[in-house]
GROMACS .gro file of C-alpha atoms in nm:
model
  189
    1MET     CA    1  11.788  12.060   7.641
    2GLU     CA    2  11.580  12.132   7.905
    3PRO     CA    3  11.209  11.999   7.913
    4LEU     CA    4  10.960  12.219   7.871
    5PHE     CA    5  10.608  12.176   8.048
    6PHE     CA    6  10.295  12.285   7.945
    7LYS     CA    7   9.964  12.365   8.206
    8ASP     CA    8   9.759  12.125   7.964
    9GLN     CA    9   9.707  11.944   7.604
   10HIS     CA   10   9.551  12.278   7.459
   11ASP     CA   11   9.871  12.465   7.557
   12PHE     CA   12  10.081  12.202   7.418
   13ARG     CA   13   9.897  12.183   7.095
   14ASN     CA   14   9.922  12.565   7.074
   15TRP     CA   15  10.316  12.481   7.082
   16LEU     CA   16  10.292  12.208   6.809
   17GLU     CA   17  10.088  12.467   6.571
   18GLN     CA   18  10.335  12.719   6.576
   19ASN     CA   19  10.670  12.480   6.572
   20HIS     CA   20  10.580  12.127   6.442
   21ASP     CA   21  10.752  12.239   6.121
   22LYS     CA   22  11.025  12.425   6.256
   23GLN     CA   23  11.162  12.226   6.547
   24THR     CA   24  11.375  11.842   6.499
   25GLU     CA   25  11.272  11.762   6.869
   26LEU     CA   26  11.126  11.888   7.207
   27ILE     CA   27  11.185  11.772   7.584
   28VAL     CA   28  10.795  11.760   7.707
   29GLY     CA   29  10.773  11.748   8.112
   30LEU     CA   30  10.518  11.631   8.273
   31TYR     CA   31  10.427  11.597   8.651
   32LYS     CA   32  10.364  11.238   8.811
   33LYS     CA   33  10.041  11.148   8.850
   34GLY     CA   34  10.056  11.210   9.235
   35THR     CA   35  10.145  11.533   9.252
   36LYS     CA   36   9.820  11.678   9.162
   37LYS     CA   37  10.005  11.949   8.960
   38GLU     CA   38   9.806  12.126   8.613
   39ASN     CA   39   9.965  11.893   8.373
   40MET     CA   40   9.845  11.695   8.078
   41SER     CA   41   9.886  11.319   8.099
   42TRP     CA   42  10.105  11.089   7.866
   43SER     CA   43   9.788  10.995   7.672
   44GLU     CA   44   9.659  11.364   7.581
   45LEU     CA   45  10.036  11.424   7.506
   46VAL     CA   46  10.027  11.129   7.281
   47ASP     CA   47   9.730  11.241   7.102
   48GLN     CA   48   9.850  11.587   7.002
   49VAL     CA   49  10.188  11.435   6.854
   50LEU     CA   50   9.981  11.220   6.638
   51CYS     CA   51   9.745  11.501   6.554
   52PHE     CA   52  10.085  11.676   6.423
   53GLY     CA   53  10.288  11.369   6.241
   54TRP     CA   54  10.517  11.344   6.536
   55ILE     CA   55  10.564  11.060   6.781
   56ASP     CA   56  10.686  10.997   7.144
   57GLY     CA   57  11.015  10.820   7.231
   58ARG     CA   58  11.273  10.783   7.536
   59SER     CA   59  11.105  10.876   7.855
   60LYS     CA   60  11.314  10.929   8.202
   61SER     CA   61  11.268  11.052   8.505
   62ILE     CA   62  11.360  11.390   8.627
   63ASP     CA   63  11.318  11.370   8.983
   64ALA     CA   64  11.011  11.271   9.249
   65GLU     CA   65  10.770  11.472   9.113
   66ARG     CA   66  10.845  11.471   8.736
   67TRP     CA   67  10.967  11.292   8.428
   68CYS     CA   68  11.023  11.409   8.062
   69ILE     CA   69  10.985  11.222   7.718
   70ARG     CA   70  11.141  11.319   7.358
   71ILE     CA   71  10.931  11.380   7.093
   72THR     CA   72  11.008  11.396   6.739
   73PRO     CA   73  10.826  11.417   6.407
   74ARG     CA   74  10.801  11.126   6.303
   75LYS     CA   75  10.947  10.923   6.043
   76PRO     CA   76  10.823  10.745   5.706
   77GLY     CA   77  10.882  10.417   5.793
   78SER     CA   78  10.820  10.396   6.139
   79ILE     CA   79  10.605  10.156   6.342
   80TRP     CA   80  10.251  10.252   6.401
   81SER     CA   81  10.117  10.048   6.719
   82ALA     CA   82   9.742   9.938   6.777
   83VAL     CA   83   9.681  10.168   6.986
   84ASN     CA   84   9.810  10.481   6.806
   85ILE     CA   85   9.621  10.334   6.483
   86ASP     CA   86   9.279  10.335   6.728
   87LYS     CA   87   9.378  10.707   6.827
   88VAL     CA   88   9.423  10.844   6.497
   89GLU     CA   89   9.074  10.696   6.397
   90LYS     CA   90   8.934  10.863   6.640
   91LEU     CA   91   9.093  11.215   6.660
   92THR     CA   92   9.014  11.220   6.286
   93GLN     CA   93   8.668  11.148   6.373
   94ALA     CA   94   8.679  11.446   6.626
   95GLY     CA   95   8.804  11.686   6.368
   96LEU     CA   96   9.179  11.748   6.540
   97MET     CA   97   9.386  11.583   6.296
   98ARG     CA   98   9.620  11.817   6.116
   99PRO     CA   99   9.736  11.769   5.737
  100GLU     CA  100  10.091  11.703   5.843
  101GLY     CA  101   9.931  11.411   6.090
  102MET     CA  102   9.740  11.278   5.846
  103ALA     CA  103   9.995  11.239   5.588
  104ALA     CA  104  10.215  11.062   5.819
  105PHE     CA  105   9.961  10.834   5.906
  106ALA     CA  106   9.894  10.779   5.530
  107LYS     CA  107  10.277  10.683   5.480
  108ARG     CA  108  10.245  10.413   5.772
  109GLN     CA  109  10.303  10.085   5.606
  110GLU     CA  110  10.099   9.799   5.693
  111SER     CA  111  10.393   9.549   5.751
  112LYS     CA  112  10.518   9.798   5.989
  113SER     CA  113  10.166   9.858   6.164
  114LYS     CA  114  10.069   9.614   6.477
  115ILE     CA  115  10.345   9.418   6.479
  116TYR     CA  116  10.457   9.451   6.851
  117SER     CA  117  10.478   9.132   7.055
  118HIS     CA  118  10.217   9.234   7.266
  119GLU     CA  119   9.953   9.304   7.003
  120SER     CA  120  10.048   8.987   6.739
  121ALA     CA  121  10.070   8.742   7.039
  122PRO     CA  122   9.910   8.412   6.978
  123LYS     CA  123   9.586   8.395   7.174
  124MET     CA  124   9.575   8.019   7.212
  125LEU     CA  125   9.773   7.725   7.262
  126ASP     CA  126   9.845   7.511   6.933
  127PRO     CA  127   9.560   7.258   6.942
  128ILE     CA  128   9.844   6.948   7.004
  129PHE     CA  129   9.950   7.134   7.322
  130GLU     CA  130   9.581   7.196   7.475
  131LYS     CA  131   9.525   6.860   7.411
  132GLN     CA  132   9.820   6.757   7.568
  133PHE     CA  133   9.729   7.019   7.890
  134LYS     CA  134   9.377   6.911   7.867
  135ALA     CA  135   9.504   6.518   7.945
  136ASN     CA  136   9.599   6.658   8.294
  137LYS     CA  137   9.262   6.714   8.416
  138GLN     CA  138   9.381   6.861   8.732
  139ALA     CA  139   9.645   7.100   8.580
  140TRP     CA  140   9.373   7.229   8.322
  141ALA     CA  141   9.108   7.265   8.586
  142PHE     CA  142   9.383   7.477   8.755
  143TRP     CA  143   9.481   7.655   8.418
  144GLU     CA  144   9.121   7.751   8.338
  145LYS     CA  145   9.061   7.928   8.636
  146GLN     CA  146   9.348   8.173   8.609
  147PRO     CA  147   9.274   8.549   8.487
  148PRO     CA  148   9.295   8.572   8.122
  149GLY     CA  149   9.623   8.833   8.157
  150TYR     CA  150   9.786   8.548   8.293
  151ARG     CA  151   9.684   8.252   8.072
  152LYS     CA  152   9.743   8.512   7.797
  153THR     CA  153  10.118   8.578   7.900
  154VAL     CA  154  10.223   8.219   7.927
  155THR     CA  155  10.065   8.122   7.641
  156HIS     CA  156  10.265   8.400   7.437
  157LEU     CA  157  10.561   8.280   7.635
  158ILE     CA  158  10.538   7.923   7.479
  159MET     CA  159  10.403   7.959   7.154
  160THR     CA  160  10.681   8.225   7.069
  161ALA     CA  161  10.966   8.028   7.162
  162LYS     CA  162  11.153   7.955   6.872
  163GLN     CA  163  11.273   7.603   6.919
  164GLU     CA  164  10.992   7.315   6.887
  165LYS     CA  165  11.177   7.146   7.218
  166THR     CA  166  11.170   7.508   7.385
  167ARG     CA  167  10.803   7.540   7.357
  168LEU     CA  168  10.725   7.167   7.472
  169SER     CA  169  10.973   7.208   7.777
  170ARG     CA  170  10.787   7.528   7.857
  171LEU     CA  171  10.440   7.350   7.809
  172GLU     CA  172  10.519   7.056   8.048
  173SER     CA  173  10.677   7.282   8.279
  174VAL     CA  174  10.322   7.509   8.270
  175ILE     CA  175  10.114   7.168   8.325
  176ALA     CA  176  10.363   7.043   8.631
  177ASP     CA  177  10.315   7.374   8.779
  178SER     CA  178   9.942   7.413   8.749
  179ALA     CA  179   9.905   7.060   8.860
  180GLN     CA  180  10.021   7.163   9.174
  181GLY     CA  181   9.788   7.439   9.213
  182LYS     CA  182  10.059   7.691   9.150
  183ARG     CA  183  10.129   7.941   8.918
  184TRP     CA  184  10.392   7.899   8.633
  185LYS     CA  185  10.772   7.986   8.851
  186GLN     CA  186  10.872   8.170   8.529
  187VAL     CA  187  10.584   8.458   8.562
  188ALA     CA  188  10.476   8.387   8.900
  189ARG     CA  189  10.549   8.712   9.161
   0.00000   0.00000   0.00000
């Protein structure tokens, strides 16, 4: 299937209005940001598919200027990200949601909402781990000076390890690197 390119989100919405109940998939072509070609953004695409109860899927590069993404009607048991739940609220307030989109949203399961690892990642170290970290004043001082994104990533990697032994090993490694004024080698670039 060849990708279909739309000049903007309004043009794309028109296609969805006429085809959302007739088609089972569409490959949408988009221009990469640097091309300056008339186009809709990926975020605008997601807004429109949510309105009609569809979902964005796999994307791939076509060439240096273009990429494409497959969209399909959303299945009842599909996962809803926190971002998409937020978008539906805003689209509803703006009066843009269609009955099909509202029906798809109504069928979502709480157990399959906001479950991606970055959405449910532990925000803090276990209190026992934090106490161990703070015991090394130099390491803790370095840790506190690091950007929130780094601390969140490292905390996630420590706290989501399946075995206690692995969590402790990672914590000790982070403390050792921090004590030397270095970011943890597992995530340092």
